[in-house]
PDB file of C-alpha atoms and ligand atoms in Angstrom:
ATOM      1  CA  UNK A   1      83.752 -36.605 -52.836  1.00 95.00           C
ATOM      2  CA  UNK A   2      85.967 -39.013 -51.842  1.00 97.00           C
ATOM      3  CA  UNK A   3      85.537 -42.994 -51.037  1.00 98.00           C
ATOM      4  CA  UNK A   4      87.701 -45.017 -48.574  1.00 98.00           C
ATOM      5  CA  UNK A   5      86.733 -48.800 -48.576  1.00 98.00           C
ATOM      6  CA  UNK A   6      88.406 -49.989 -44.905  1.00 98.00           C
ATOM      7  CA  UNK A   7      89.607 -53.288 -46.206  1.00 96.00           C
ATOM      8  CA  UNK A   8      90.787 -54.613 -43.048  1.00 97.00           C
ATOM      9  CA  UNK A   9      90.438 -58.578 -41.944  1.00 98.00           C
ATOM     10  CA  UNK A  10      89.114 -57.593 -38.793  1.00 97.00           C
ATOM     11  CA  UNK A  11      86.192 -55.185 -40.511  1.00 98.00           C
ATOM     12  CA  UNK A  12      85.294 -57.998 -42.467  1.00 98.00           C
ATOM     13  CA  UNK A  13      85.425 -60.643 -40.047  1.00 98.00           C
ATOM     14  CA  UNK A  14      82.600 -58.145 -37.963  1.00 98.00           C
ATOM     15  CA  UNK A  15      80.875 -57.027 -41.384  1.00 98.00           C
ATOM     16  CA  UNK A  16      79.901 -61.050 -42.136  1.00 98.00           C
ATOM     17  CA  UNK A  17      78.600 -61.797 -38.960  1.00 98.00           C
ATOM     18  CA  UNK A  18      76.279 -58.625 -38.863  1.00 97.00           C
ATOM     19  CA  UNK A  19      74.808 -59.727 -41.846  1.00 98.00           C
ATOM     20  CA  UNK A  20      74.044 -62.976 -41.242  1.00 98.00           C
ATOM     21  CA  UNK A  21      69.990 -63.195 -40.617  1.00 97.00           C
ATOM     22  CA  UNK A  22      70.854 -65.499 -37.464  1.00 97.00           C
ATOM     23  CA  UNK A  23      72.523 -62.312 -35.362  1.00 97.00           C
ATOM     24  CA  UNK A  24      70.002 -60.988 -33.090  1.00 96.00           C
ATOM     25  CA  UNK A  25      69.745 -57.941 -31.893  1.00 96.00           C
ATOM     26  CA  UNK A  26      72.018 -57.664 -29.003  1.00 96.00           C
ATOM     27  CA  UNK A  27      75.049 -59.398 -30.861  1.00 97.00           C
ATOM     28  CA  UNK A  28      73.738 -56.908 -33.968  1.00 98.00           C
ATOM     29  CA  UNK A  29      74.560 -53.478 -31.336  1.00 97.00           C
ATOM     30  CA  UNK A  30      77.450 -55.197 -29.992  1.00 98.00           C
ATOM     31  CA  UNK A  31      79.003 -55.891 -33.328  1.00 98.00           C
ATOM     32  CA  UNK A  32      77.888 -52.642 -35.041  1.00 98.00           C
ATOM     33  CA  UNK A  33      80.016 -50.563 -31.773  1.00 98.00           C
ATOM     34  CA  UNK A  34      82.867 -52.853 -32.482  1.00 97.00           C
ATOM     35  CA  UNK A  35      82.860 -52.004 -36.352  1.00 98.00           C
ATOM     36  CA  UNK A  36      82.496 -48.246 -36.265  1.00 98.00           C
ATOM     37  CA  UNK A  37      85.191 -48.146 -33.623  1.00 97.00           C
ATOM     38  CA  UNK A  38      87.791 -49.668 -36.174  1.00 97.00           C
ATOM     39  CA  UNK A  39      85.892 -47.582 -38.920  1.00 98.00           C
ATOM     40  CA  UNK A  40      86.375 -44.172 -36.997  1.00 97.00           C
ATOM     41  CA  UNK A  41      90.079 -44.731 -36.502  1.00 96.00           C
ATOM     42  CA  UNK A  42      90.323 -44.620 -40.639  1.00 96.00           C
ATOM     43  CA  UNK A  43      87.952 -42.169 -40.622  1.00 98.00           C
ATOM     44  CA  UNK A  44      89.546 -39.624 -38.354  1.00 97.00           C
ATOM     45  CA  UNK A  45      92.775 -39.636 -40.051  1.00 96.00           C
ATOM     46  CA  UNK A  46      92.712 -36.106 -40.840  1.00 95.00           C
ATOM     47  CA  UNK A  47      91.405 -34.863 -37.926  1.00 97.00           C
ATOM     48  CA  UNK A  48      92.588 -31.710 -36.854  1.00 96.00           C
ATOM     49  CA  UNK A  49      95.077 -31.464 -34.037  1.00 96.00           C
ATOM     50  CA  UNK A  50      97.454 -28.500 -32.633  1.00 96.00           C
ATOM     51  CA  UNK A  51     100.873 -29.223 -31.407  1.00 97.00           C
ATOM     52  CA  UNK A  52     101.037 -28.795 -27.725  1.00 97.00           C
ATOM     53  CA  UNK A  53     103.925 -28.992 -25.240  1.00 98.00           C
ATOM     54  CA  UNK A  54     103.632 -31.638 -22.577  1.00 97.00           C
ATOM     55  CA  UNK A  55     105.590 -32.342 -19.461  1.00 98.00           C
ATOM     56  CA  UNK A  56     106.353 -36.070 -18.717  1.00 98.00           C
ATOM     57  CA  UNK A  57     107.955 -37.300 -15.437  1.00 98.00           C
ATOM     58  CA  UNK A  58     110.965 -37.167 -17.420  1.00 98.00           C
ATOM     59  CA  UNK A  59     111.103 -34.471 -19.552  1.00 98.00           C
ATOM     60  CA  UNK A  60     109.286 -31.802 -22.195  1.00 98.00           C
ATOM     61  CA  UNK A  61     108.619 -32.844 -25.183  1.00 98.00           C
ATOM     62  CA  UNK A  62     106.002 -32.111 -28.015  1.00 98.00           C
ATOM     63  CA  UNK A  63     102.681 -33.713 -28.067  1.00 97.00           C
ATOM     64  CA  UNK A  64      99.600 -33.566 -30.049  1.00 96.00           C
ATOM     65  CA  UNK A  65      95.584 -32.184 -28.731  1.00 95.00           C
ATOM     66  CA  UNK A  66      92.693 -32.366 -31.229  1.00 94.00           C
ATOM     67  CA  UNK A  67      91.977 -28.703 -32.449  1.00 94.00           C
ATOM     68  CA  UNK A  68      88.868 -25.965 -31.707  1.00 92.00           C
ATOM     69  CA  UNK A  69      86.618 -26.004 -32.573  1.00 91.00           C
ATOM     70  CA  UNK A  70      86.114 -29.409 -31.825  1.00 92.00           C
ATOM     71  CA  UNK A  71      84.607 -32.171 -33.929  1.00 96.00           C
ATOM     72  CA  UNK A  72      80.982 -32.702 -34.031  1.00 98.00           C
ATOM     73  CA  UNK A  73      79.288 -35.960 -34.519  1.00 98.00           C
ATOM     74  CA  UNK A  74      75.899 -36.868 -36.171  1.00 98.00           C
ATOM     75  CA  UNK A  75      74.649 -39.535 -35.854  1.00 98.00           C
ATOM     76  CA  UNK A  76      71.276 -40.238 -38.460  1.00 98.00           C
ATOM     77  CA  UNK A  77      68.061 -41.230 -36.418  1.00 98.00           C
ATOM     78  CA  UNK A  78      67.083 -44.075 -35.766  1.00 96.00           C
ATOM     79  CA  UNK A  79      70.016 -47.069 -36.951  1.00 98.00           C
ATOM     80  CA  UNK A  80      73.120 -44.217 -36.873  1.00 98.00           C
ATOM     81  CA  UNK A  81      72.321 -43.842 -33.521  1.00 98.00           C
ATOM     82  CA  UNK A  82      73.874 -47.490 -33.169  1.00 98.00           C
ATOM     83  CA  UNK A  83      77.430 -46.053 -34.253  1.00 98.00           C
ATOM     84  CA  UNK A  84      77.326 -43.087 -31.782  1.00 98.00           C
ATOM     85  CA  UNK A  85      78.783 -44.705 -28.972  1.00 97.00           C
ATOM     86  CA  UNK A  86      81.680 -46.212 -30.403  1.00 97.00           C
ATOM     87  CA  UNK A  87      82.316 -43.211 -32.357  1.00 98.00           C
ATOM     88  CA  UNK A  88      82.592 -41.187 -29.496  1.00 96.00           C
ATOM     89  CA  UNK A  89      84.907 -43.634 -27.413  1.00 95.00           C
ATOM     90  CA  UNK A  90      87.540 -42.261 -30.263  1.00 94.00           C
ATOM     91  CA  UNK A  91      86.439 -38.616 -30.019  1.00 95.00           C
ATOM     92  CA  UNK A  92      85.293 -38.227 -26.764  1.00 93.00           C
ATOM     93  CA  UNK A  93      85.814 -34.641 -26.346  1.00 92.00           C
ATOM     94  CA  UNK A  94      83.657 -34.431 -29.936  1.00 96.00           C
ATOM     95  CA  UNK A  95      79.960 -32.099 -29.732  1.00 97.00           C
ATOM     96  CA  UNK A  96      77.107 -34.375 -30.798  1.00 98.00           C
ATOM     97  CA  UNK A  97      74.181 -33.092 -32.996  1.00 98.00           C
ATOM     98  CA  UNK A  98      71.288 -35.079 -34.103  1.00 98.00           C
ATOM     99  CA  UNK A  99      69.459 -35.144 -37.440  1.00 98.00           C
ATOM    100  CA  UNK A 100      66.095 -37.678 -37.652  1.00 98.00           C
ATOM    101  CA  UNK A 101      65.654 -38.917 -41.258  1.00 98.00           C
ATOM    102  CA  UNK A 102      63.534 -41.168 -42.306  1.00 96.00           C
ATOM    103  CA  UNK A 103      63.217 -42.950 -45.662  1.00 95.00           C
ATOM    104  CA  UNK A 104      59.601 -43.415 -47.374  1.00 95.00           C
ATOM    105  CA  UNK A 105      59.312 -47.218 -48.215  1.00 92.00           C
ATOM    106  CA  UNK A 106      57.853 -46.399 -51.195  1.00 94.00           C
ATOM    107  CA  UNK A 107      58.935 -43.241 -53.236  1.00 96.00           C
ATOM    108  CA  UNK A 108      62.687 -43.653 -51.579  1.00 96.00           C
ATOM    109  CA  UNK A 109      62.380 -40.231 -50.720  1.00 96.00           C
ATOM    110  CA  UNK A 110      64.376 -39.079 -47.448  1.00 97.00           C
ATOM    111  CA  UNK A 111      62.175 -36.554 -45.301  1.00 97.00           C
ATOM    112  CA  UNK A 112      64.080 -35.067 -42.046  1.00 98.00           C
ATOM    113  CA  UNK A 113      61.596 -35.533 -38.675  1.00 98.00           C
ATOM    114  CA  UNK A 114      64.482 -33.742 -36.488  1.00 98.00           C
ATOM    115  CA  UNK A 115      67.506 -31.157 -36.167  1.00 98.00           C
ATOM    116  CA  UNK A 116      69.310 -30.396 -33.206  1.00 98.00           C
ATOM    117  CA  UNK A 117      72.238 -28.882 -33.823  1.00 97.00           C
ATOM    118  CA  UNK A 118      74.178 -25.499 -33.875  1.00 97.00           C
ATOM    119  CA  UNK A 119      72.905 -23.307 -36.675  1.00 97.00           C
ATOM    120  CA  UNK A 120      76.545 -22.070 -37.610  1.00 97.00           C
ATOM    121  CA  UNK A 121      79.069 -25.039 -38.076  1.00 97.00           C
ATOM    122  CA  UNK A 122      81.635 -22.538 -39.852  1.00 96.00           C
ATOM    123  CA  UNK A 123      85.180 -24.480 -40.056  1.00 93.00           C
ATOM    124  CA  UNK A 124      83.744 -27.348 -38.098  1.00 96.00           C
ATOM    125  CA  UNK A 125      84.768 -30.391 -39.224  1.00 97.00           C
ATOM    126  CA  UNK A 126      82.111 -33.107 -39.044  1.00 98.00           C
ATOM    127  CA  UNK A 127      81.425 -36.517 -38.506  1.00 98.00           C
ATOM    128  CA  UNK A 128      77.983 -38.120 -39.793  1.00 98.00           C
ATOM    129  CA  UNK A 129      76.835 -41.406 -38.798  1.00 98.00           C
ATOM    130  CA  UNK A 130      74.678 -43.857 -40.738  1.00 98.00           C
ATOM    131  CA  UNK A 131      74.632 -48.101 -41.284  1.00 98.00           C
ATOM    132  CA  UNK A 132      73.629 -47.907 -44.321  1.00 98.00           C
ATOM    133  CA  UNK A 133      74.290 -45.515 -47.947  1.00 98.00           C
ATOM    134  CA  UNK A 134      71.519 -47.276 -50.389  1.00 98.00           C
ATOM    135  CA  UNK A 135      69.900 -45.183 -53.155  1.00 98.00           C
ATOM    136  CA  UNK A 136      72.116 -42.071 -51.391  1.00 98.00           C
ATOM    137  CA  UNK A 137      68.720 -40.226 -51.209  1.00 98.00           C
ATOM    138  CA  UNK A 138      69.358 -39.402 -46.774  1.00 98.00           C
ATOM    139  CA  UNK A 139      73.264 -38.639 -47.252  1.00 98.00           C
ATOM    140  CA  UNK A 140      73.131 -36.473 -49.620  1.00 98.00           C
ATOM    141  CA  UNK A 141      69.975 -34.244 -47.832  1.00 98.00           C
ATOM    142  CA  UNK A 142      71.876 -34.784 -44.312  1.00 98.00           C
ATOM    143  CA  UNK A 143      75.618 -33.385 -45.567  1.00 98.00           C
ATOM    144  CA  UNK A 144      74.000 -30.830 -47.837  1.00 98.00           C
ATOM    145  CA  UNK A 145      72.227 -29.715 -44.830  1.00 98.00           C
ATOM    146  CA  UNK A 146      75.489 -29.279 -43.297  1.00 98.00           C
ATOM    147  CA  UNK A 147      77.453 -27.650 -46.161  1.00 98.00           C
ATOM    148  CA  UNK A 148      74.557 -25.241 -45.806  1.00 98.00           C
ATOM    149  CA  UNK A 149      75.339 -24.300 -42.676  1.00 98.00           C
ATOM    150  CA  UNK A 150      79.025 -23.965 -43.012  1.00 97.00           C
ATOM    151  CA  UNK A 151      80.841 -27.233 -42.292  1.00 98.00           C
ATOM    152  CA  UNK A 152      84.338 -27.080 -43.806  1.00 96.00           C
ATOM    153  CA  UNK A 153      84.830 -30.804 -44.086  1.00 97.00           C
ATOM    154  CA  UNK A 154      82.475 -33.336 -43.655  1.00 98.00           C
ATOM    155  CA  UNK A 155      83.022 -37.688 -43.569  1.00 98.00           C
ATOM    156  CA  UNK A 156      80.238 -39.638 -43.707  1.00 98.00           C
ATOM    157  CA  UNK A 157      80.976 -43.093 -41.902  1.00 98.00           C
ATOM    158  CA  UNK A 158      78.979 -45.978 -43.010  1.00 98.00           C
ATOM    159  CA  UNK A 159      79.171 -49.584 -42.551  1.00 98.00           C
ATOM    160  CA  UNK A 160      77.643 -50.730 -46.194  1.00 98.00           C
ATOM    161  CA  UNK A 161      77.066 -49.109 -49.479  1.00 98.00           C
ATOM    162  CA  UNK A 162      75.634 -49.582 -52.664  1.00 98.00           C
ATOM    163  CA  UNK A 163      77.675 -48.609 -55.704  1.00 98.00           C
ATOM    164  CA  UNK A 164      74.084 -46.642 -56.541  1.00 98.00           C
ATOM    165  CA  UNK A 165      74.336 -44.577 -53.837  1.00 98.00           C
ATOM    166  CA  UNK A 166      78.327 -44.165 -54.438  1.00 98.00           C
ATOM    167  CA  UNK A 167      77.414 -42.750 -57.876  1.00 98.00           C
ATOM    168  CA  UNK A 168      74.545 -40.221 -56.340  1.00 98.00           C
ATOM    169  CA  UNK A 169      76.771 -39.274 -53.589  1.00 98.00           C
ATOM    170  CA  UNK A 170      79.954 -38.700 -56.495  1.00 98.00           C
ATOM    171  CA  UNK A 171      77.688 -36.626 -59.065  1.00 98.00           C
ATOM    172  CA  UNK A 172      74.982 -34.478 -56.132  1.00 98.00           C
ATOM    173  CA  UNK A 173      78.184 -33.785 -53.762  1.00 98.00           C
ATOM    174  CA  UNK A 174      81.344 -33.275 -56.472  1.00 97.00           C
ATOM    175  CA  UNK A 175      83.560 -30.722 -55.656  1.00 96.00           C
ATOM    176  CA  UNK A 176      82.452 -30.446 -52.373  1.00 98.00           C
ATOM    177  CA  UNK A 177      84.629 -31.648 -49.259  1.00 98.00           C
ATOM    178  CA  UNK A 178      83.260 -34.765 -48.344  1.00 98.00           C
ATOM    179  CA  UNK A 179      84.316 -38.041 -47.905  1.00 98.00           C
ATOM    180  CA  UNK A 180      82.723 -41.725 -47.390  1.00 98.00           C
ATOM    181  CA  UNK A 181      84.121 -44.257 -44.834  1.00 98.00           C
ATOM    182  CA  UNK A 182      82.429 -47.727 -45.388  1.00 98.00           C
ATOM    183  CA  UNK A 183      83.469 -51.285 -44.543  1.00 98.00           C
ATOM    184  CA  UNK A 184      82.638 -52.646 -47.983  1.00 98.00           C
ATOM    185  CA  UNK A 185      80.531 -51.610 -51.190  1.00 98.00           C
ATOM    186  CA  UNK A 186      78.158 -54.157 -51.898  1.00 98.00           C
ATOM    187  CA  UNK A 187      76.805 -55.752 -55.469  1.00 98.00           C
ATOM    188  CA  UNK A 188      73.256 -53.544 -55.834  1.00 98.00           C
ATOM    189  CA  UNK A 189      70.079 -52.206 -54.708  1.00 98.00           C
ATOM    190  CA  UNK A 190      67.479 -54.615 -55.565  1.00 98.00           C
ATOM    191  CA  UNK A 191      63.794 -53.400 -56.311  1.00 97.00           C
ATOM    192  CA  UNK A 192      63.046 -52.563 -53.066  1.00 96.00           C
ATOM    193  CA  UNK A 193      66.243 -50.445 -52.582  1.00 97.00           C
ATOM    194  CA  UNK A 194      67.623 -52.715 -50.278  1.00 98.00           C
ATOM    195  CA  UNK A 195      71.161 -53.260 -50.851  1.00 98.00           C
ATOM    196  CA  UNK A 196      72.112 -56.804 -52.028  1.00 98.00           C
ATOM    197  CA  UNK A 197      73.906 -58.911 -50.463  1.00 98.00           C
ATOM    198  CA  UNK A 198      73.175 -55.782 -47.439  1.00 98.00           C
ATOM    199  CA  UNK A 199      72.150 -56.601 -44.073  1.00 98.00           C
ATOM    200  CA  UNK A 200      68.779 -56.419 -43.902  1.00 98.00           C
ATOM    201  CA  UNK A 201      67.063 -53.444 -42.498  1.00 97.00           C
ATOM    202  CA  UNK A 202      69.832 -52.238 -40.001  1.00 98.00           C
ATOM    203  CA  UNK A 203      67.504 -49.954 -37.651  1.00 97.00           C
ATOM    204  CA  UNK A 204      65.015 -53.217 -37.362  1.00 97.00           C
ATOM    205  CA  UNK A 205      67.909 -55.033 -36.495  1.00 97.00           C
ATOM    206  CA  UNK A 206      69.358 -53.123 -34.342  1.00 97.00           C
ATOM    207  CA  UNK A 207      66.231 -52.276 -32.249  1.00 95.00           C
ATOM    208  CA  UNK A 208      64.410 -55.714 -32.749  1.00 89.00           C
ATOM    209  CA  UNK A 209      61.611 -54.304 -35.000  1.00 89.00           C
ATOM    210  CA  UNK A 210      61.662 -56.261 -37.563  1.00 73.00           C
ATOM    211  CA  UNK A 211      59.165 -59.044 -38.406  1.00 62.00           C
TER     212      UNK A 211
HETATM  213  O1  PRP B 301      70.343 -44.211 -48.940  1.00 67.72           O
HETATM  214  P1  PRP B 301      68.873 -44.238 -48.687  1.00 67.72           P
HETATM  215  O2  PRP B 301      68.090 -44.896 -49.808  1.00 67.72           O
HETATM  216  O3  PRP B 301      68.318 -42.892 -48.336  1.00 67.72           O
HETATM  217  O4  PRP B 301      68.588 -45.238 -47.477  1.00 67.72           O
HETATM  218  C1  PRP B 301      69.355 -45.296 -46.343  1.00 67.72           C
HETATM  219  C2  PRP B 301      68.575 -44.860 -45.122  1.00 67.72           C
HETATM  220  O5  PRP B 301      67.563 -45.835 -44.803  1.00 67.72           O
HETATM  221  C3  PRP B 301      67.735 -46.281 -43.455  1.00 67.72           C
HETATM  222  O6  PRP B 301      67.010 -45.518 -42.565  1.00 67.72           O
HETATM  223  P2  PRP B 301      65.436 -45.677 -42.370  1.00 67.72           P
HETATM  224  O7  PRP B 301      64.692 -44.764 -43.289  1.00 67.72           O
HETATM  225  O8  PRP B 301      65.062 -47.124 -42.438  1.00 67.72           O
HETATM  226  O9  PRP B 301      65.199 -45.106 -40.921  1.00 67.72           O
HETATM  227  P3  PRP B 301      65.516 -45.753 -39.485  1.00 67.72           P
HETATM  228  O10 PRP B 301      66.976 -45.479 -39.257  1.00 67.72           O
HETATM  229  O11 PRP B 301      64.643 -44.993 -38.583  1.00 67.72           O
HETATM  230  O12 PRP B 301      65.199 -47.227 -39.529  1.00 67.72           O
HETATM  231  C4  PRP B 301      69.225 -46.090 -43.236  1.00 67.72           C
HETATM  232  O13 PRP B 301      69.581 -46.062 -41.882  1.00 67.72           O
HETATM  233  C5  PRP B 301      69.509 -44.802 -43.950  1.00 67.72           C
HETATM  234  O14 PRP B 301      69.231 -43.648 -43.168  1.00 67.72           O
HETATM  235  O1  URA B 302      69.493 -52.255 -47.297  1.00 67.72           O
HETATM  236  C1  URA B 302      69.038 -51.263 -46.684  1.00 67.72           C
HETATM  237  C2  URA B 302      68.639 -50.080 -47.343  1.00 67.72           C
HETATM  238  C3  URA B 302      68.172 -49.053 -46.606  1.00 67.72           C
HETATM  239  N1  URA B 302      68.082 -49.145 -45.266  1.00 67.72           N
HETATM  240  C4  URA B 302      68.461 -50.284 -44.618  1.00 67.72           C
HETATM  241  O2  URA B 302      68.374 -50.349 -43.392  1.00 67.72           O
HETATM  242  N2  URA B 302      68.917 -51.324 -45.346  1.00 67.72           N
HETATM  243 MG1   MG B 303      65.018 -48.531 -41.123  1.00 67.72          MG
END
């Protein structure tokens, strides 16, 4: 597994104001599009393309198309589906799957409520989408799941993590093809498994549950 901290002024311009307590929840989505968009760019570096040959008003001359099978996108119910939108402005010829995890408060256990994707992802790179990598406990379930089912290359982009989750996500997924986008890595996960300094819970705050 690989880790790519974007460490960009803009990023963490965006990153501070999302987790300040005063953002509310429209400013929270707004924000949250704007960051993955600069987070996909880095994230999409090795995205595969074919040469192609174009025709310009003034002459042909080689260009470049993303490849087939095209990229699919998944974002992680409910806060990934906050990132899907500005992940797709970059990708917009991408397929989108869906995969609804849910953590237990308690135990910290990930359970999945929801697949909808193809079965066979064989050579397919892919593209999974989720705020927030805390104990590691969803990730790793959600990109094992597609491993499983034949993804060739997967990237995982994230706004925070916690170095906790880093280490799960290094030792469960080693070896494997599979690398972690984030805007920063934070200081810990307190006792709640909350990451600290974090953001909060980012599907409350995104979809004005919380409180
Ligand atoms: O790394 P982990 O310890 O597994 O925790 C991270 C997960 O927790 C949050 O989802 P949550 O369970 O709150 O679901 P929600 O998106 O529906 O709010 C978050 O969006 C991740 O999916
Ligand atoms: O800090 C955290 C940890 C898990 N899920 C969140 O939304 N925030
Ligand atoms: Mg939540």
């Amino acid at each position: 597994m690989r880790l790519h901290v974007v460490d960009h002024p803009l990023v963490a311009h965006k990153l501070s104001t999302l987790r300040d307590e005063r953002t509310d929840s429209p400013t929270f989505r707004r924000l949250t599009d704007e960051l993955v968009t600069l987070l996909a760019y880095e994230a999409t570096r090795d995205v595969r393309t074919d040469a192609v040959e174009i025709t310009t008003p003034v002459a042909v001359t080689q260009g470049t198309r993303l490849s087939y099978p095209r990229p699919l996108v998944v974002p992680i119910l409910r806060a990934g589906l906050g990132m899907l939108d500005g992940m797709t402005r970059l990708l917009p010829t991408a397929e989108v799957g869906f995969l609804g995890m849910v953590r237990n408060e308690e135990t910290l256990e990930a359970s999945t409520y929801a697949t909808r994707m193809p079965d066979d992802l064989s050579g397919r790179q892919v593209y999974v989408l989720d705020p927030m990598l805390a104990t590691g406990g969803t990730l790793v379930a959600a990109i094992r799941m597609l491993l499983d089912r034949g993804a060739t290359d997967v990237t995982a982009v994230v706004l925070l993590a916690a170095p906790e989750g880093v280490a799960v996500m290094e030792r469960e997924l080693a070896g494997q093809p599979v690398t972690v986008v984030t805007a920063a890595v934070d200081e810990r996960l307190n006792e709640n498994g909350y990451i600290v300094p974090g953001l909060g819970d980012a599907g409350d705050r995104l979809y004005g549950t919380a409180g």
